[in-house]
GROMACS .gro file of N, CA, C and O in nm:
model
  556
    1MET      N    1  21.026  16.497   4.029
    1MET     CA    2  21.067  16.614   3.954
    1MET      C    3  21.243  16.635   3.971
    1MET      O    4  21.286  16.628   4.049
    2ASP      N    5  21.263  16.674   3.871
    2ASP     CA    6  21.420  16.673   3.852
    2ASP      C    7  21.428  16.880   3.880
    2ASP      O    8  21.396  16.949   3.813
    3LYS      N    9  21.508  16.875   3.974
    3LYS     CA   10  21.507  17.014   4.053
    3LYS      C   11  21.571  17.079   3.942
    3LYS      O   12  21.540  17.206   3.956
    4ALA      N   13  21.705  17.036   3.902
    4ALA     CA   14  21.783  17.147   3.804
    4ALA      C   15  21.731  17.186   3.670
    4ALA      O   16  21.745  17.248   3.640
    5SER      N   17  21.654  17.077   3.639
    5SER     CA   18  21.561  17.133   3.532
    5SER      C   19  21.443  17.204   3.549
    5SER      O   20  21.385  17.300   3.492
    6PHE      N   21  21.378  17.172   3.660
    6PHE     CA   22  21.273  17.309   3.738
    6PHE      C   23  21.354  17.418   3.745
    6PHE      O   24  21.284  17.522   3.723
    7ASP      N   25  21.409  17.427   3.819
    7ASP     CA   26  21.497  17.570   3.803
    7ASP      C   27  21.546  17.659   3.707
    7ASP      O   28  21.535  17.751   3.705
    8GLU      N   29  21.569  17.535   3.602
    8GLU     CA   30  21.621  17.604   3.483
    8GLU      C   31  21.489  17.686   3.419
    8GLU      O   32  21.472  17.776   3.363
    9THR      N   33  21.391  17.645   3.404
    9THR     CA   34  21.251  17.671   3.357
    9THR      C   35  21.158  17.730   3.425
    9THR      O   36  21.120  17.876   3.384
   10TYR      N   37  21.177  17.748   3.599
   10TYR     CA   38  21.067  17.837   3.616
   10TYR      C   39  21.184  17.952   3.752
   10TYR      O   40  21.110  18.035   3.778
   11PHE      N   41  21.281  17.886   3.769
   11PHE     CA   42  21.333  17.977   3.901
   11PHE      C   43  21.456  17.974   3.858
   11PHE      O   44  21.599  18.023   3.910
   12ASN      N   45  21.506  18.109   3.708
   12ASN     CA   46  21.591  18.115   3.667
   12ASN      C   47  21.629  18.268   3.617
   12ASN      O   48  21.698  18.301   3.499
   13GLU      N   49  21.549  18.348   3.672
   13GLU     CA   50  21.578  18.480   3.664
   13GLU      C   51  21.713  18.542   3.684
   13GLU      O   52  21.715  18.620   3.577
   14GLY      N   53  21.762  18.515   3.775
   14GLY     CA   54  21.835  18.553   3.807
   14GLY      C   55  21.917  18.730   3.822
   14GLY      O   56  22.012  18.764   3.781
   15ASN      N   57  21.779  18.770   3.854
   15ASN     CA   58  21.754  18.943   3.875
   15ASN      C   59  21.803  18.958   4.059
   15ASN      O   60  21.729  19.081   4.089
   16GLY      N   61  21.763  18.827   4.126
   16GLY     CA   62  21.765  18.909   4.298
   16GLY      C   63  21.666  18.915   4.365
   16GLY      O   64  21.646  18.928   4.466
   17LYS      N   65  21.547  18.893   4.259
   17LYS     CA   66  21.436  18.943   4.344
   17LYS      C   67  21.392  18.797   4.397
   17LYS      O   68  21.434  18.654   4.335
   18GLU      N   69  21.294  18.787   4.512
   18GLU     CA   70  21.227  18.641   4.538
   18GLU      C   71  21.127  18.580   4.456
   18GLU      O   72  21.052  18.693   4.373
   19TYR      N   73  21.093  18.492   4.504
   19TYR     CA   74  20.987  18.458   4.415
   19TYR      C   75  20.851  18.434   4.461
   19TYR      O   76  20.854  18.410   4.628
   20LEU      N   77  20.749  18.489   4.432
   20LEU     CA   78  20.565  18.502   4.454
   20LEU      C   79  20.526  18.371   4.363
   20LEU      O   80  20.507  18.373   4.234
   21VAL      N   81  20.467  18.278   4.434
   21VAL     CA   82  20.372  18.188   4.360
   21VAL      C   83  20.222  18.237   4.415
   21VAL      O   84  20.162  18.258   4.554
   22ILE      N   85  20.149  18.240   4.300
   22ILE     CA   86  20.013  18.303   4.338
   22ILE      C   87  19.916  18.165   4.312
   22ILE      O   88  19.970  18.077   4.194
   23THR      N   89  19.852  18.105   4.376
   23THR     CA   90  19.736  18.002   4.353
   23THR      C   91  19.613  18.020   4.301
   23THR      O   92  19.581  18.131   4.326
   24GLY      N   93  19.598  17.936   4.266
   24GLY     CA   94  19.458  17.947   4.180
   24GLY      C   95  19.366  17.801   4.206
   24GLY      O   96  19.407  17.722   4.161
   25THR      N   97  19.243  17.822   4.216
   25THR     CA   98  19.160  17.712   4.266
   25THR      C   99  19.025  17.702   4.163
   25THR      O  100  18.955  17.642   4.147
   26ASN      N  101  19.012  17.829   4.122
   26ASN     CA  102  18.907  17.884   4.039
   26ASN      C  103  18.951  17.854   3.908
   26ASN      O  104  19.077  17.853   3.873
   27PRO      N  105  18.858  17.849   3.809
   27PRO     CA  106  18.868  17.863   3.650
   27PRO      C  107  18.896  17.947   3.622
   27PRO      O  108  18.908  18.070   3.658
   28TYR      N  109  19.013  17.971   3.541
   28TYR     CA  110  19.085  18.088   3.506
   28TYR      C  111  18.987  18.166   3.426
   28TYR      O  112  18.966  18.159   3.298
   29GLY      N  113  18.955  18.271   3.441
   29GLY     CA  114  18.815  18.344   3.347
   29GLY      C  115  18.838  18.520   3.443
   29GLY      O  116  18.959  18.511   3.531
   30ALA      N  117  18.773  18.571   3.412
   30ALA     CA  118  18.783  18.745   3.438
   30ALA      C  119  18.799  18.744   3.550
   30ALA      O  120  18.891  18.834   3.580
   31GLY      N  121  18.745  18.664   3.681
   31GLY     CA  122  18.776  18.704   3.811
   31GLY      C  123  18.944  18.675   3.813
   31GLY      O  124  18.987  18.768   3.927
   32THR      N  125  18.977  18.570   3.795
   32THR     CA  126  19.102  18.516   3.847
   32THR      C  127  19.206  18.632   3.741
   32THR      O  128  19.272  18.670   3.796
   33LYS      N  129  19.159  18.674   3.635
   33LYS     CA  130  19.250  18.748   3.576
   33LYS      C  131  19.276  18.865   3.614
   33LYS      O  132  19.371  18.952   3.651
   34ASP      N  133  19.163  18.923   3.682
   34ASP     CA  134  19.133  19.082   3.754
   34ASP      C  135  19.223  19.075   3.864
   34ASP      O  136  19.311  19.184   3.865
   35LEU      N  137  19.229  18.957   3.930
   35LEU     CA  138  19.299  18.958   4.081
   35LEU      C  139  19.464  18.907   4.033
   35LEU      O  140  19.532  19.007   4.123
   36ILE      N  141  19.489  18.845   3.948
   36ILE     CA  142  19.628  18.832   3.928
   36ILE      C  143  19.688  18.983   3.874
   36ILE      O  144  19.773  18.994   3.865
   37GLN      N  145  19.616  19.050   3.800
   37GLN     CA  146  19.661  19.184   3.738
   37GLN      C  147  19.677  19.251   3.843
   37GLN      O  148  19.795  19.333   3.834
   38LYS      N  149  19.609  19.266   3.967
   38LYS     CA  150  19.610  19.333   4.086
   38LYS      C  151  19.793  19.277   4.162
   38LYS      O  152  19.822  19.378   4.216
   39VAL      N  153  19.782  19.152   4.139
   39VAL     CA  154  19.899  19.108   4.223
   39VAL      C  155  20.053  19.172   4.138
   39VAL      O  156  20.147  19.211   4.182
   40VAL      N  157  20.016  19.153   3.998
   40VAL     CA  158  20.122  19.213   3.892
   40VAL      C  159  20.150  19.353   3.975
   40VAL      O  160  20.276  19.423   3.950
   41GLN      N  161  20.047  19.457   3.952
   41GLN     CA  162  20.056  19.584   3.982
   41GLN      C  163  20.146  19.617   4.101
   41GLN      O  164  20.212  19.703   4.138
   42LYS      N  165  20.125  19.535   4.227
   42LYS     CA  166  20.126  19.554   4.351
   42LYS      C  167  20.270  19.485   4.423
   42LYS      O  168  20.337  19.572   4.461
   43TYR      N  169  20.312  19.371   4.325
   43TYR     CA  170  20.413  19.285   4.357
   43TYR      C  171  20.496  19.277   4.233
   43TYR      O  172  20.621  19.206   4.267
   44GLY      N  173  20.452  19.304   4.130
   44GLY     CA  174  20.537  19.265   4.001
   44GLY      C  175  20.671  19.322   4.002
   44GLY      O  176  20.820  19.276   3.976
   45ALA      N  177  20.724  19.432   4.092
   45ALA     CA  178  20.846  19.498   4.062
   45ALA      C  179  20.952  19.427   4.147
   45ALA      O  180  21.009  19.443   4.157
   46GLU      N  181  20.871  19.365   4.269
   46GLU     CA  182  20.961  19.320   4.379
   46GLU      C  183  20.985  19.196   4.376
   46GLU      O  184  21.068  19.124   4.437
   47TYR      N  185  20.906  19.116   4.318
   47TYR     CA  186  20.887  18.966   4.299
   47TYR      C  187  20.910  18.887   4.148
   47TYR      O  188  20.843  18.940   4.048
   48ASN      N  189  20.969  18.801   4.113
   48ASN     CA  190  20.892  18.708   4.015
   48ASN      C  191  20.810  18.648   4.040
   48ASN      O  192  20.762  18.558   4.122
   49LEU      N  193  20.720  18.638   3.948
   49LEU     CA  194  20.572  18.602   3.974
   49LEU      C  195  20.548  18.414   3.901
   49LEU      O  196  20.586  18.474   3.771
   50LEU      N  197  20.507  18.365   3.987
   50LEU     CA  198  20.478  18.233   3.935
   50LEU      C  199  20.301  18.225   3.934
   50LEU      O  200  20.257  18.265   4.067
   51PHE      N  201  20.271  18.145   3.913
   51PHE     CA  202  20.110  18.157   3.902
   51PHE      C  203  20.103  17.951   3.894
   51PHE      O  204  20.141  17.894   3.801
   52LYS      N  205  20.045  17.932   3.965
   52LYS     CA  206  20.006  17.776   3.998
   52LYS      C  207  19.850  17.714   3.965
   52LYS      O  208  19.763  17.763   4.093
   53PRO      N  209  19.836  17.687   3.889
   53PRO     CA  210  19.683  17.680   3.847
   53PRO      C  211  19.627  17.524   3.928
   53PRO      O  212  19.712  17.445   3.943
   54HIS      N  213  19.464  17.595   3.928
   54HIS     CA  214  19.421  17.440   3.968
   54HIS      C  215  19.461  17.319   3.851
   54HIS      O  216  19.417  17.398   3.760
   55PRO      N  217  19.471  17.193   3.877
   55PRO     CA  218  19.491  17.100   3.808
   55PRO      C  219  19.378  17.123   3.678
   55PRO      O  220  19.463  17.073   3.553
   56ASN      N  221  19.254  17.118   3.711
   56ASN     CA  222  19.164  17.112   3.615
   56ASN      C  223  19.136  17.252   3.529
   56ASN      O  224  19.011  17.274   3.481
   57ALA      N  225  19.170  17.364   3.580
   57ALA     CA  226  19.157  17.507   3.534
   57ALA      C  227  19.358  17.577   3.475
   57ALA      O  228  19.371  17.687   3.497
   58ILE      N  229  19.405  17.495   3.432
   58ILE     CA  230  19.544  17.524   3.371
   58ILE      C  231  19.484  17.624   3.227
   58ILE      O  232  19.444  17.602   3.159
   59PRO      N  233  19.595  17.758   3.281
   59PRO     CA  234  19.561  17.864   3.144
   59PRO      C  235  19.584  17.790   2.989
   59PRO      O  236  19.704  17.724   2.994
   60GLN      N  237  19.555  17.805   2.912
   60GLN     CA  238  19.572  17.769   2.788
   60GLN      C  239  19.566  17.905   2.665
   60GLN      O  240  19.507  17.984   2.691
   61GLY      N  241  19.634  17.854   2.530
   61GLY     CA  242  19.609  17.974   2.443
   61GLY      C  243  19.662  18.118   2.485
   61GLY      O  244  19.733  18.104   2.517
   62GLU      N  245  19.570  18.192   2.470
   62GLU     CA  246  19.521  18.354   2.463
   62GLU      C  247  19.549  18.337   2.645
   62GLU      O  248  19.625  18.460   2.692
   63ASP      N  249  19.485  18.272   2.728
   63ASP     CA  250  19.517  18.306   2.882
   63ASP      C  251  19.644  18.279   2.917
   63ASP      O  252  19.674  18.339   2.999
   64ALA      N  253  19.701  18.209   2.849
   64ALA     CA  254  19.851  18.155   2.901
   64ALA      C  255  19.955  18.247   2.832
   64ALA      O  256  20.020  18.330   2.881
   65GLN      N  257  19.906  18.300   2.705
   65GLN     CA  258  20.004  18.447   2.667
   65GLN      C  259  19.970  18.557   2.727
   65GLN      O  260  20.079  18.619   2.760
   66GLU      N  261  19.868  18.579   2.788
   66GLU     CA  262  19.789  18.695   2.876
   66GLU      C  263  19.888  18.673   2.995
   66GLU      O  264  19.967  18.772   3.013
   67LEU      N  265  19.918  18.589   3.089
   67LEU     CA  266  20.005  18.570   3.155
   67LEU      C  267  20.128  18.585   3.119
   67LEU      O  268  20.216  18.675   3.212
   68ALA      N  269  20.184  18.546   3.041
   68ALA     CA  270  20.303  18.573   2.969
   68ALA      C  271  20.342  18.702   2.939
   68ALA      O  272  20.479  18.748   2.999
   69ASN      N  273  20.262  18.796   2.862
   69ASN     CA  274  20.270  18.911   2.851
   69ASN      C  275  20.300  18.975   2.959
   69ASN      O  276  20.334  19.123   3.032
   70LEU      N  277  20.186  18.974   3.105
   70LEU     CA  278  20.217  19.020   3.219
   70LEU      C  279  20.359  18.980   3.325
   70LEU      O  280  20.389  19.044   3.432
   71GLY      N  281  20.438  18.861   3.264
   71GLY     CA  282  20.541  18.834   3.310
   71GLY      C  283  20.544  18.731   3.436
   71GLY      O  284  20.633  18.724   3.519
   72VAL      N  285  20.439  18.693   3.434
   72VAL     CA  286  20.396  18.523   3.505
   72VAL      C  287  20.411  18.428   3.450
   72VAL      O  288  20.339  18.394   3.329
   73LYS      N  289  20.494  18.322   3.511
   73LYS     CA  290  20.503  18.197   3.454
   73LYS      C  291  20.426  18.125   3.525
   73LYS      O  292  20.379  18.118   3.636
   74VAL      N  293  20.355  17.999   3.437
   74VAL     CA  294  20.255  17.921   3.479
   74VAL      C  295  20.351  17.800   3.519
   74VAL      O  296  20.400  17.736   3.435
   75LEU      N  297  20.316  17.775   3.644
   75LEU     CA  298  20.396  17.613   3.678
   75LEU      C  299  20.259  17.517   3.657
   75LEU      O  300  20.169  17.535   3.621
   76PRO      N  301  20.321  17.369   3.637
   76PRO     CA  302  20.231  17.260   3.604
   76PRO      C  303  20.143  17.274   3.694
   76PRO      O  304  20.167  17.261   3.820
   77GLY      N  305  20.008  17.238   3.649
   77GLY     CA  306  19.892  17.219   3.738
   77GLY      C  307  19.907  17.110   3.837
   77GLY      O  308  19.812  17.088   3.922
   78ARG      N  309  19.962  16.969   3.778
   78ARG     CA  310  19.937  16.839   3.846
   78ARG      C  311  20.058  16.874   3.959
   78ARG      O  312  20.039  16.765   4.041
   79LEU      N  313  20.129  17.018   3.961
   79LEU     CA  314  20.229  17.000   4.073
   79LEU      C  315  20.159  17.005   4.204
   79LEU      O  316  20.105  17.071   4.223
   80PRO      N  317  20.184  16.961   4.317
   80PRO     CA  318  20.156  16.970   4.447
   80PRO      C  319  20.196  17.097   4.511
   80PRO      O  320  20.330  17.099   4.513
   81MET      N  321  20.093  17.160   4.579
   81MET     CA  322  20.191  17.288   4.622
   81MET      C  323  20.222  17.286   4.722
   81MET      O  324  20.380  17.338   4.782
   82GLU      N  325  20.228  17.128   4.817
   82GLU     CA  326  20.303  17.121   4.912
   82GLU      C  327  20.429  17.087   4.892
   82GLU      O  328  20.547  17.099   4.990
   83ALA      N  329  20.454  16.967   4.776
   83ALA     CA  330  20.581  16.953   4.720
   83ALA      C  331  20.656  17.095   4.672
   83ALA      O  332  20.797  17.064   4.723
   84LEU      N  333  20.584  17.160   4.596
   84LEU     CA  334  20.673  17.294   4.553
   84LEU      C  335  20.731  17.362   4.690
   84LEU      O  336  20.857  17.399   4.732
   85LEU      N  337  20.634  17.383   4.771
   85LEU     CA  338  20.686  17.483   4.913
   85LEU      C  339  20.809  17.394   4.954
   85LEU      O  340  20.869  17.441   5.106
   86TRP      N  341  20.771  17.210   5.000
   86TRP     CA  342  20.880  17.144   5.066
   86TRP      C  343  21.031  17.196   5.013
   86TRP      O  344  21.178  17.209   5.109
   87VAL      N  345  21.017  17.199   4.861
   87VAL     CA  346  21.159  17.200   4.755
   87VAL      C  347  21.157  17.364   4.784
   87VAL      O  348  21.305  17.400   4.746
   88TYR      N  349  21.102  17.451   4.781
   88TYR     CA  350  21.152  17.577   4.780
   88TYR      C  351  21.067  17.619   4.885
   88TYR      O  352  20.966  17.760   4.894
   89PRO      N  353  21.100  17.615   4.992
   89PRO     CA  354  21.014  17.690   5.112
   89PRO      C  355  21.054  17.859   5.131
   89PRO      O  356  20.971  17.933   5.206
   90GLU      N  357  21.161  17.883   5.056
   90GLU     CA  358  21.166  18.044   5.077
   90GLU      C  359  21.076  18.137   4.979
   90GLU      O  360  21.054  18.251   5.033
   91CYS      N  361  20.999  18.036   4.905
   91CYS     CA  362  20.883  18.092   4.807
   91CYS      C  363  20.780  18.155   4.883
   91CYS      O  364  20.737  18.118   5.006
   92LYS      N  365  20.773  18.307   4.842
   92LYS     CA  366  20.627  18.358   4.909
   92LYS      C  367  20.488  18.311   4.835
   92LYS      O  368  20.502  18.253   4.717
   93THR      N  369  20.404  18.321   4.897
   93THR     CA  370  20.263  18.288   4.857
   93THR      C  371  20.130  18.381   4.883
   93THR      O  372  20.163  18.467   4.946
   94GLY      N  373  20.054  18.340   4.793
   94GLY     CA  374  19.932  18.388   4.823
   94GLY      C  375  19.811  18.343   4.656
   94GLY      O  376  19.877  18.293   4.579
   95GLY      N  377  19.712  18.370   4.735
   95GLY     CA  378  19.603  18.338   4.609
   95GLY      C  379  19.465  18.282   4.689
   95GLY      O  380  19.456  18.368   4.819
   96TYR      N  381  19.365  18.228   4.608
   96TYR     CA  382  19.281  18.142   4.693
   96TYR      C  383  19.299  18.114   4.773
   96TYR      O  384  19.374  18.004   4.785
   97ASN      N  385  19.230  18.135   4.925
   97ASN     CA  386  19.239  18.046   5.066
   97ASN      C  387  19.225  17.898   5.053
   97ASN      O  388  19.119  17.860   4.990
   98SER      N  389  19.327  17.818   5.080
   98SER     CA  390  19.314  17.691   5.083
   98SER      C  391  19.382  17.605   5.187
   98SER      O  392  19.491  17.691   5.263
   99SER      N  393  19.381  17.478   5.197
   99SER     CA  394  19.443  17.445   5.335
   99SER      C  395  19.596  17.434   5.271
   99SER      O  396  19.674  17.356   5.352
  100LEU      N  397  19.632  17.444   5.153
  100LEU     CA  398  19.727  17.438   5.103
  100LEU      C  399  19.857  17.515   5.199
  100LEU      O  400  19.983  17.530   5.198
  101TYR      N  401  19.821  17.657   5.217
  101TYR     CA  402  19.869  17.729   5.285
  101TYR      C  403  19.900  17.674   5.444
  101TYR      O  404  20.009  17.720   5.489
  102MET      N  405  19.860  17.583   5.462
  102MET     CA  406  19.920  17.500   5.631
  102MET      C  407  20.049  17.465   5.602
  102MET      O  408  20.137  17.420   5.706
  103SER      N  409  20.096  17.446   5.466
  103SER     CA  410  20.243  17.432   5.411
  103SER      C  411  20.327  17.526   5.372
  103SER      O  412  20.452  17.468   5.427
  104ALA      N  413  20.262  17.628   5.369
  104ALA     CA  414  20.399  17.747   5.388
  104ALA      C  415  20.440  17.781   5.527
  104ALA      O  416  20.374  17.819   5.621
  105PRO      N  417  20.558  17.809   5.497
  105PRO     CA  418  20.674  17.857   5.661
  105PRO      C  419  20.571  18.000   5.708
  105PRO      O  420  20.555  18.072   5.615
  106LYS      N  421  20.556  18.029   5.801
  106LYS     CA  422  20.502  18.154   5.869
  106LYS      C  423  20.548  18.274   5.836
  106LYS      O  424  20.670  18.249   5.817
  107GLY      N  425  20.438  18.332   5.794
  107GLY     CA  426  20.516  18.465   5.705
  107GLY      C  427  20.530  18.471   5.598
  107GLY      O  428  20.564  18.570   5.545
  108ASN      N  429  20.519  18.366   5.523
  108ASN     CA  430  20.579  18.392   5.373
  108ASN      C  431  20.438  18.374   5.265
  108ASN      O  432  20.424  18.420   5.167
  109THR      N  433  20.302  18.391   5.339
  109THR     CA  434  20.181  18.442   5.241
  109THR      C  435  20.131  18.572   5.299
  109THR      O  436  20.113  18.629   5.382
  110LEU      N  437  20.165  18.631   5.176
  110LEU     CA  438  20.178  18.742   5.160
  110LEU      C  439  20.008  18.818   5.159
  110LEU      O  440  19.958  18.935   5.196
  111PHE      N  441  19.920  18.722   5.089
  111PHE     CA  442  19.777  18.729   5.067
  111PHE      C  443  19.719  18.686   5.016
  111PHE      O  444  19.734  18.590   5.007
  112PHE      N  445  19.609  18.698   5.045
  112PHE     CA  446  19.444  18.580   4.996
  112PHE      C  447  19.367  18.704   4.898
  112PHE      O  448  19.339  18.807   4.912
  113PHE      N  449  19.297  18.613   4.821
  113PHE     CA  450  19.199  18.679   4.739
  113PHE      C  451  19.072  18.655   4.817
  113PHE      O  452  18.989  18.539   4.805
  114ALA      N  453  19.021  18.730   4.900
  114ALA     CA  454  18.917  18.700   4.983
  114ALA      C  455  18.879  18.881   5.077
  114ALA      O  456  18.986  18.991   5.052
  115ASN      N  457  18.788  18.874   5.111
  115ASN     CA  458  18.749  19.042   5.170
  115ASN      C  459  18.794  19.048   5.294
  115ASN      O  460  18.831  19.148   5.316
  116SER      N  461  18.823  18.922   5.385
  116SER     CA  462  18.849  18.962   5.529
  116SER      C  463  18.863  18.841   5.570
  116SER      O  464  18.837  18.703   5.507
  117VAL      N  465  18.918  18.842   5.674
  117VAL     CA  466  18.919  18.694   5.743
  117VAL      C  467  18.840  18.616   5.758
  117VAL      O  468  18.842  18.508   5.772
  118ASN      N  469  18.709  18.682   5.758
  118ASN     CA  470  18.599  18.587   5.762
  118ASN      C  471  18.556  18.509   5.670
  118ASN      O  472  18.490  18.426   5.696
  119ASP      N  473  18.616  18.569   5.567
  119ASP     CA  474  18.574  18.478   5.441
  119ASP      C  475  18.693  18.340   5.422
  119ASP      O  476  18.678  18.286   5.313
  120LEU      N  477  18.769  18.336   5.516
  120LEU     CA  478  18.864  18.225   5.499
  120LEU      C  479  18.835  18.097   5.544
  120LEU      O  480  18.752  18.119   5.663
  121ILE      N  481  18.861  17.993   5.516
  121ILE     CA  482  18.816  17.848   5.550
  121ILE      C  483  18.890  17.826   5.683
  121ILE      O  484  19.004  17.868   5.720
  122SER      N  485  18.860  17.741   5.768
  122SER     CA  486  18.903  17.636   5.843
  122SER      C  487  19.019  17.567   5.812
  122SER      O  488  19.007  17.503   5.698
  123PRO      N  489  19.136  17.566   5.861
  123PRO     CA  490  19.170  17.671   5.996
  123PRO      C  491  19.273  17.770   5.996
  123PRO      O  492  19.309  17.851   6.076
  124ILE      N  493  19.250  17.837   5.846
  124ILE     CA  494  19.336  17.930   5.803
  124ILE      C  495  19.266  18.075   5.893
  124ILE      O  496  19.351  18.134   5.944
  125LYS      N  497  19.128  18.044   5.879
  125LYS     CA  498  19.091  18.161   5.962
  125LYS      C  499  19.106  18.163   6.108
  125LYS      O  500  19.153  18.269   6.133
  126GLU      N  501  19.119  18.084   6.194
  126GLU     CA  502  19.126  18.072   6.312
  126GLU      C  503  19.295  18.099   6.331
  126GLU      O  504  19.336  18.134   6.465
  127LEU      N  505  19.383  18.053   6.264
  127LEU     CA  506  19.522  18.068   6.271
  127LEU      C  507  19.559  18.198   6.207
  127LEU      O  508  19.670  18.247   6.197
  128TYR      N  509  19.486  18.265   6.135
  128TYR     CA  510  19.524  18.391   6.076
  128TYR      C  511  19.641  18.481   6.172
  128TYR      O  512  19.708  18.508   6.144
  129ASP      N  513  19.575  18.522   6.288
  129ASP     CA  514  19.605  18.603   6.373
  129ASP      C  515  19.765  18.543   6.426
  129ASP      O  516  19.885  18.611   6.465
  130SER      N  517  19.836  18.438   6.408
  130SER     CA  518  19.913  18.372   6.454
  130SER      C  519  20.029  18.296   6.332
  130SER      O  520  20.118  18.329   6.367
  131LEU      N  521  19.994  18.289   6.245
  131LEU     CA  522  20.066  18.202   6.119
  131LEU      C  523  20.044  18.326   6.002
  131LEU      O  524  20.156  18.322   5.927
  132PHE      N  525  19.913  18.389   5.981
  132PHE     CA  526  19.913  18.456   5.839
  132PHE      C  527  19.902  18.620   5.854
  132PHE      O  528  19.837  18.667   5.809
  133TYR      N  529  19.982  18.676   6.001
  133TYR     CA  530  19.912  18.773   6.020
  133TYR      C  531  19.964  18.876   5.942
  133TYR      O  532  19.892  19.027   5.923
  134ASN      N  533  20.053  18.880   5.856
  134ASN     CA  534  20.110  18.959   5.738
  134ASN      C  535  20.047  18.974   5.618
  134ASN      O  536  20.052  19.047   5.532
  135ALA      N  537  19.943  18.885   5.592
  135ALA     CA  538  19.856  18.859   5.467
  135ALA      C  539  19.734  18.955   5.447
  135ALA      O  540  19.659  18.989   5.544
  136GLU      N  541  19.764  19.056   5.367
  136GLU     CA  542  19.653  19.120   5.310
  136GLU      C  543  19.493  19.046   5.256
  136GLU      O  544  19.552  18.949   5.198
  137PHE      N  545  19.414  19.122   5.213
  137PHE     CA  546  19.335  19.078   5.109
  137PHE      C  547  19.316  19.155   5.001
  137PHE      O  548  19.307  19.288   5.001
  138ILE      N  549  19.305  19.093   4.906
  138ILE     CA  550  19.290  19.147   4.746
  138ILE      C  551  19.146  19.106   4.673
  138ILE      O  552  19.158  18.980   4.701
  139VAL      N  553  19.138  19.202   4.633
  139VAL     CA  554  18.953  19.171   4.612
  139VAL      C  555  18.931  19.218   4.464
  139VAL      O  556  18.997  19.343   4.456
   0.00000   0.00000   0.00000
């Protein structure tokens, strides 16, 4: 990964806002679109938004344009989130619960697409109170 090129493409807003990476593990469809719209409404004024799709569910065509219209940049699908969080540890995160959140610094996960702690996978569920205590639930 050429960091300078990556910065130029994805981290170049220059508006002083932090970056929030929304993760997706489901196919990009109506459910994910609705959740991303909720994130844009809640966090769009405060953060520059990026969407990291699952490698097999990269938004194309109208879906990619819809995200662009919402002000959400789409990151490369095949880029491992763990690598992204290693290079950009200051990024906030949120999305479908996954083991990838074990790579996020404590307190940087803002939300999960889930109903409650009970819907989270292990070990996220067991570590919620100590590592993900400030993460809300968006459904």
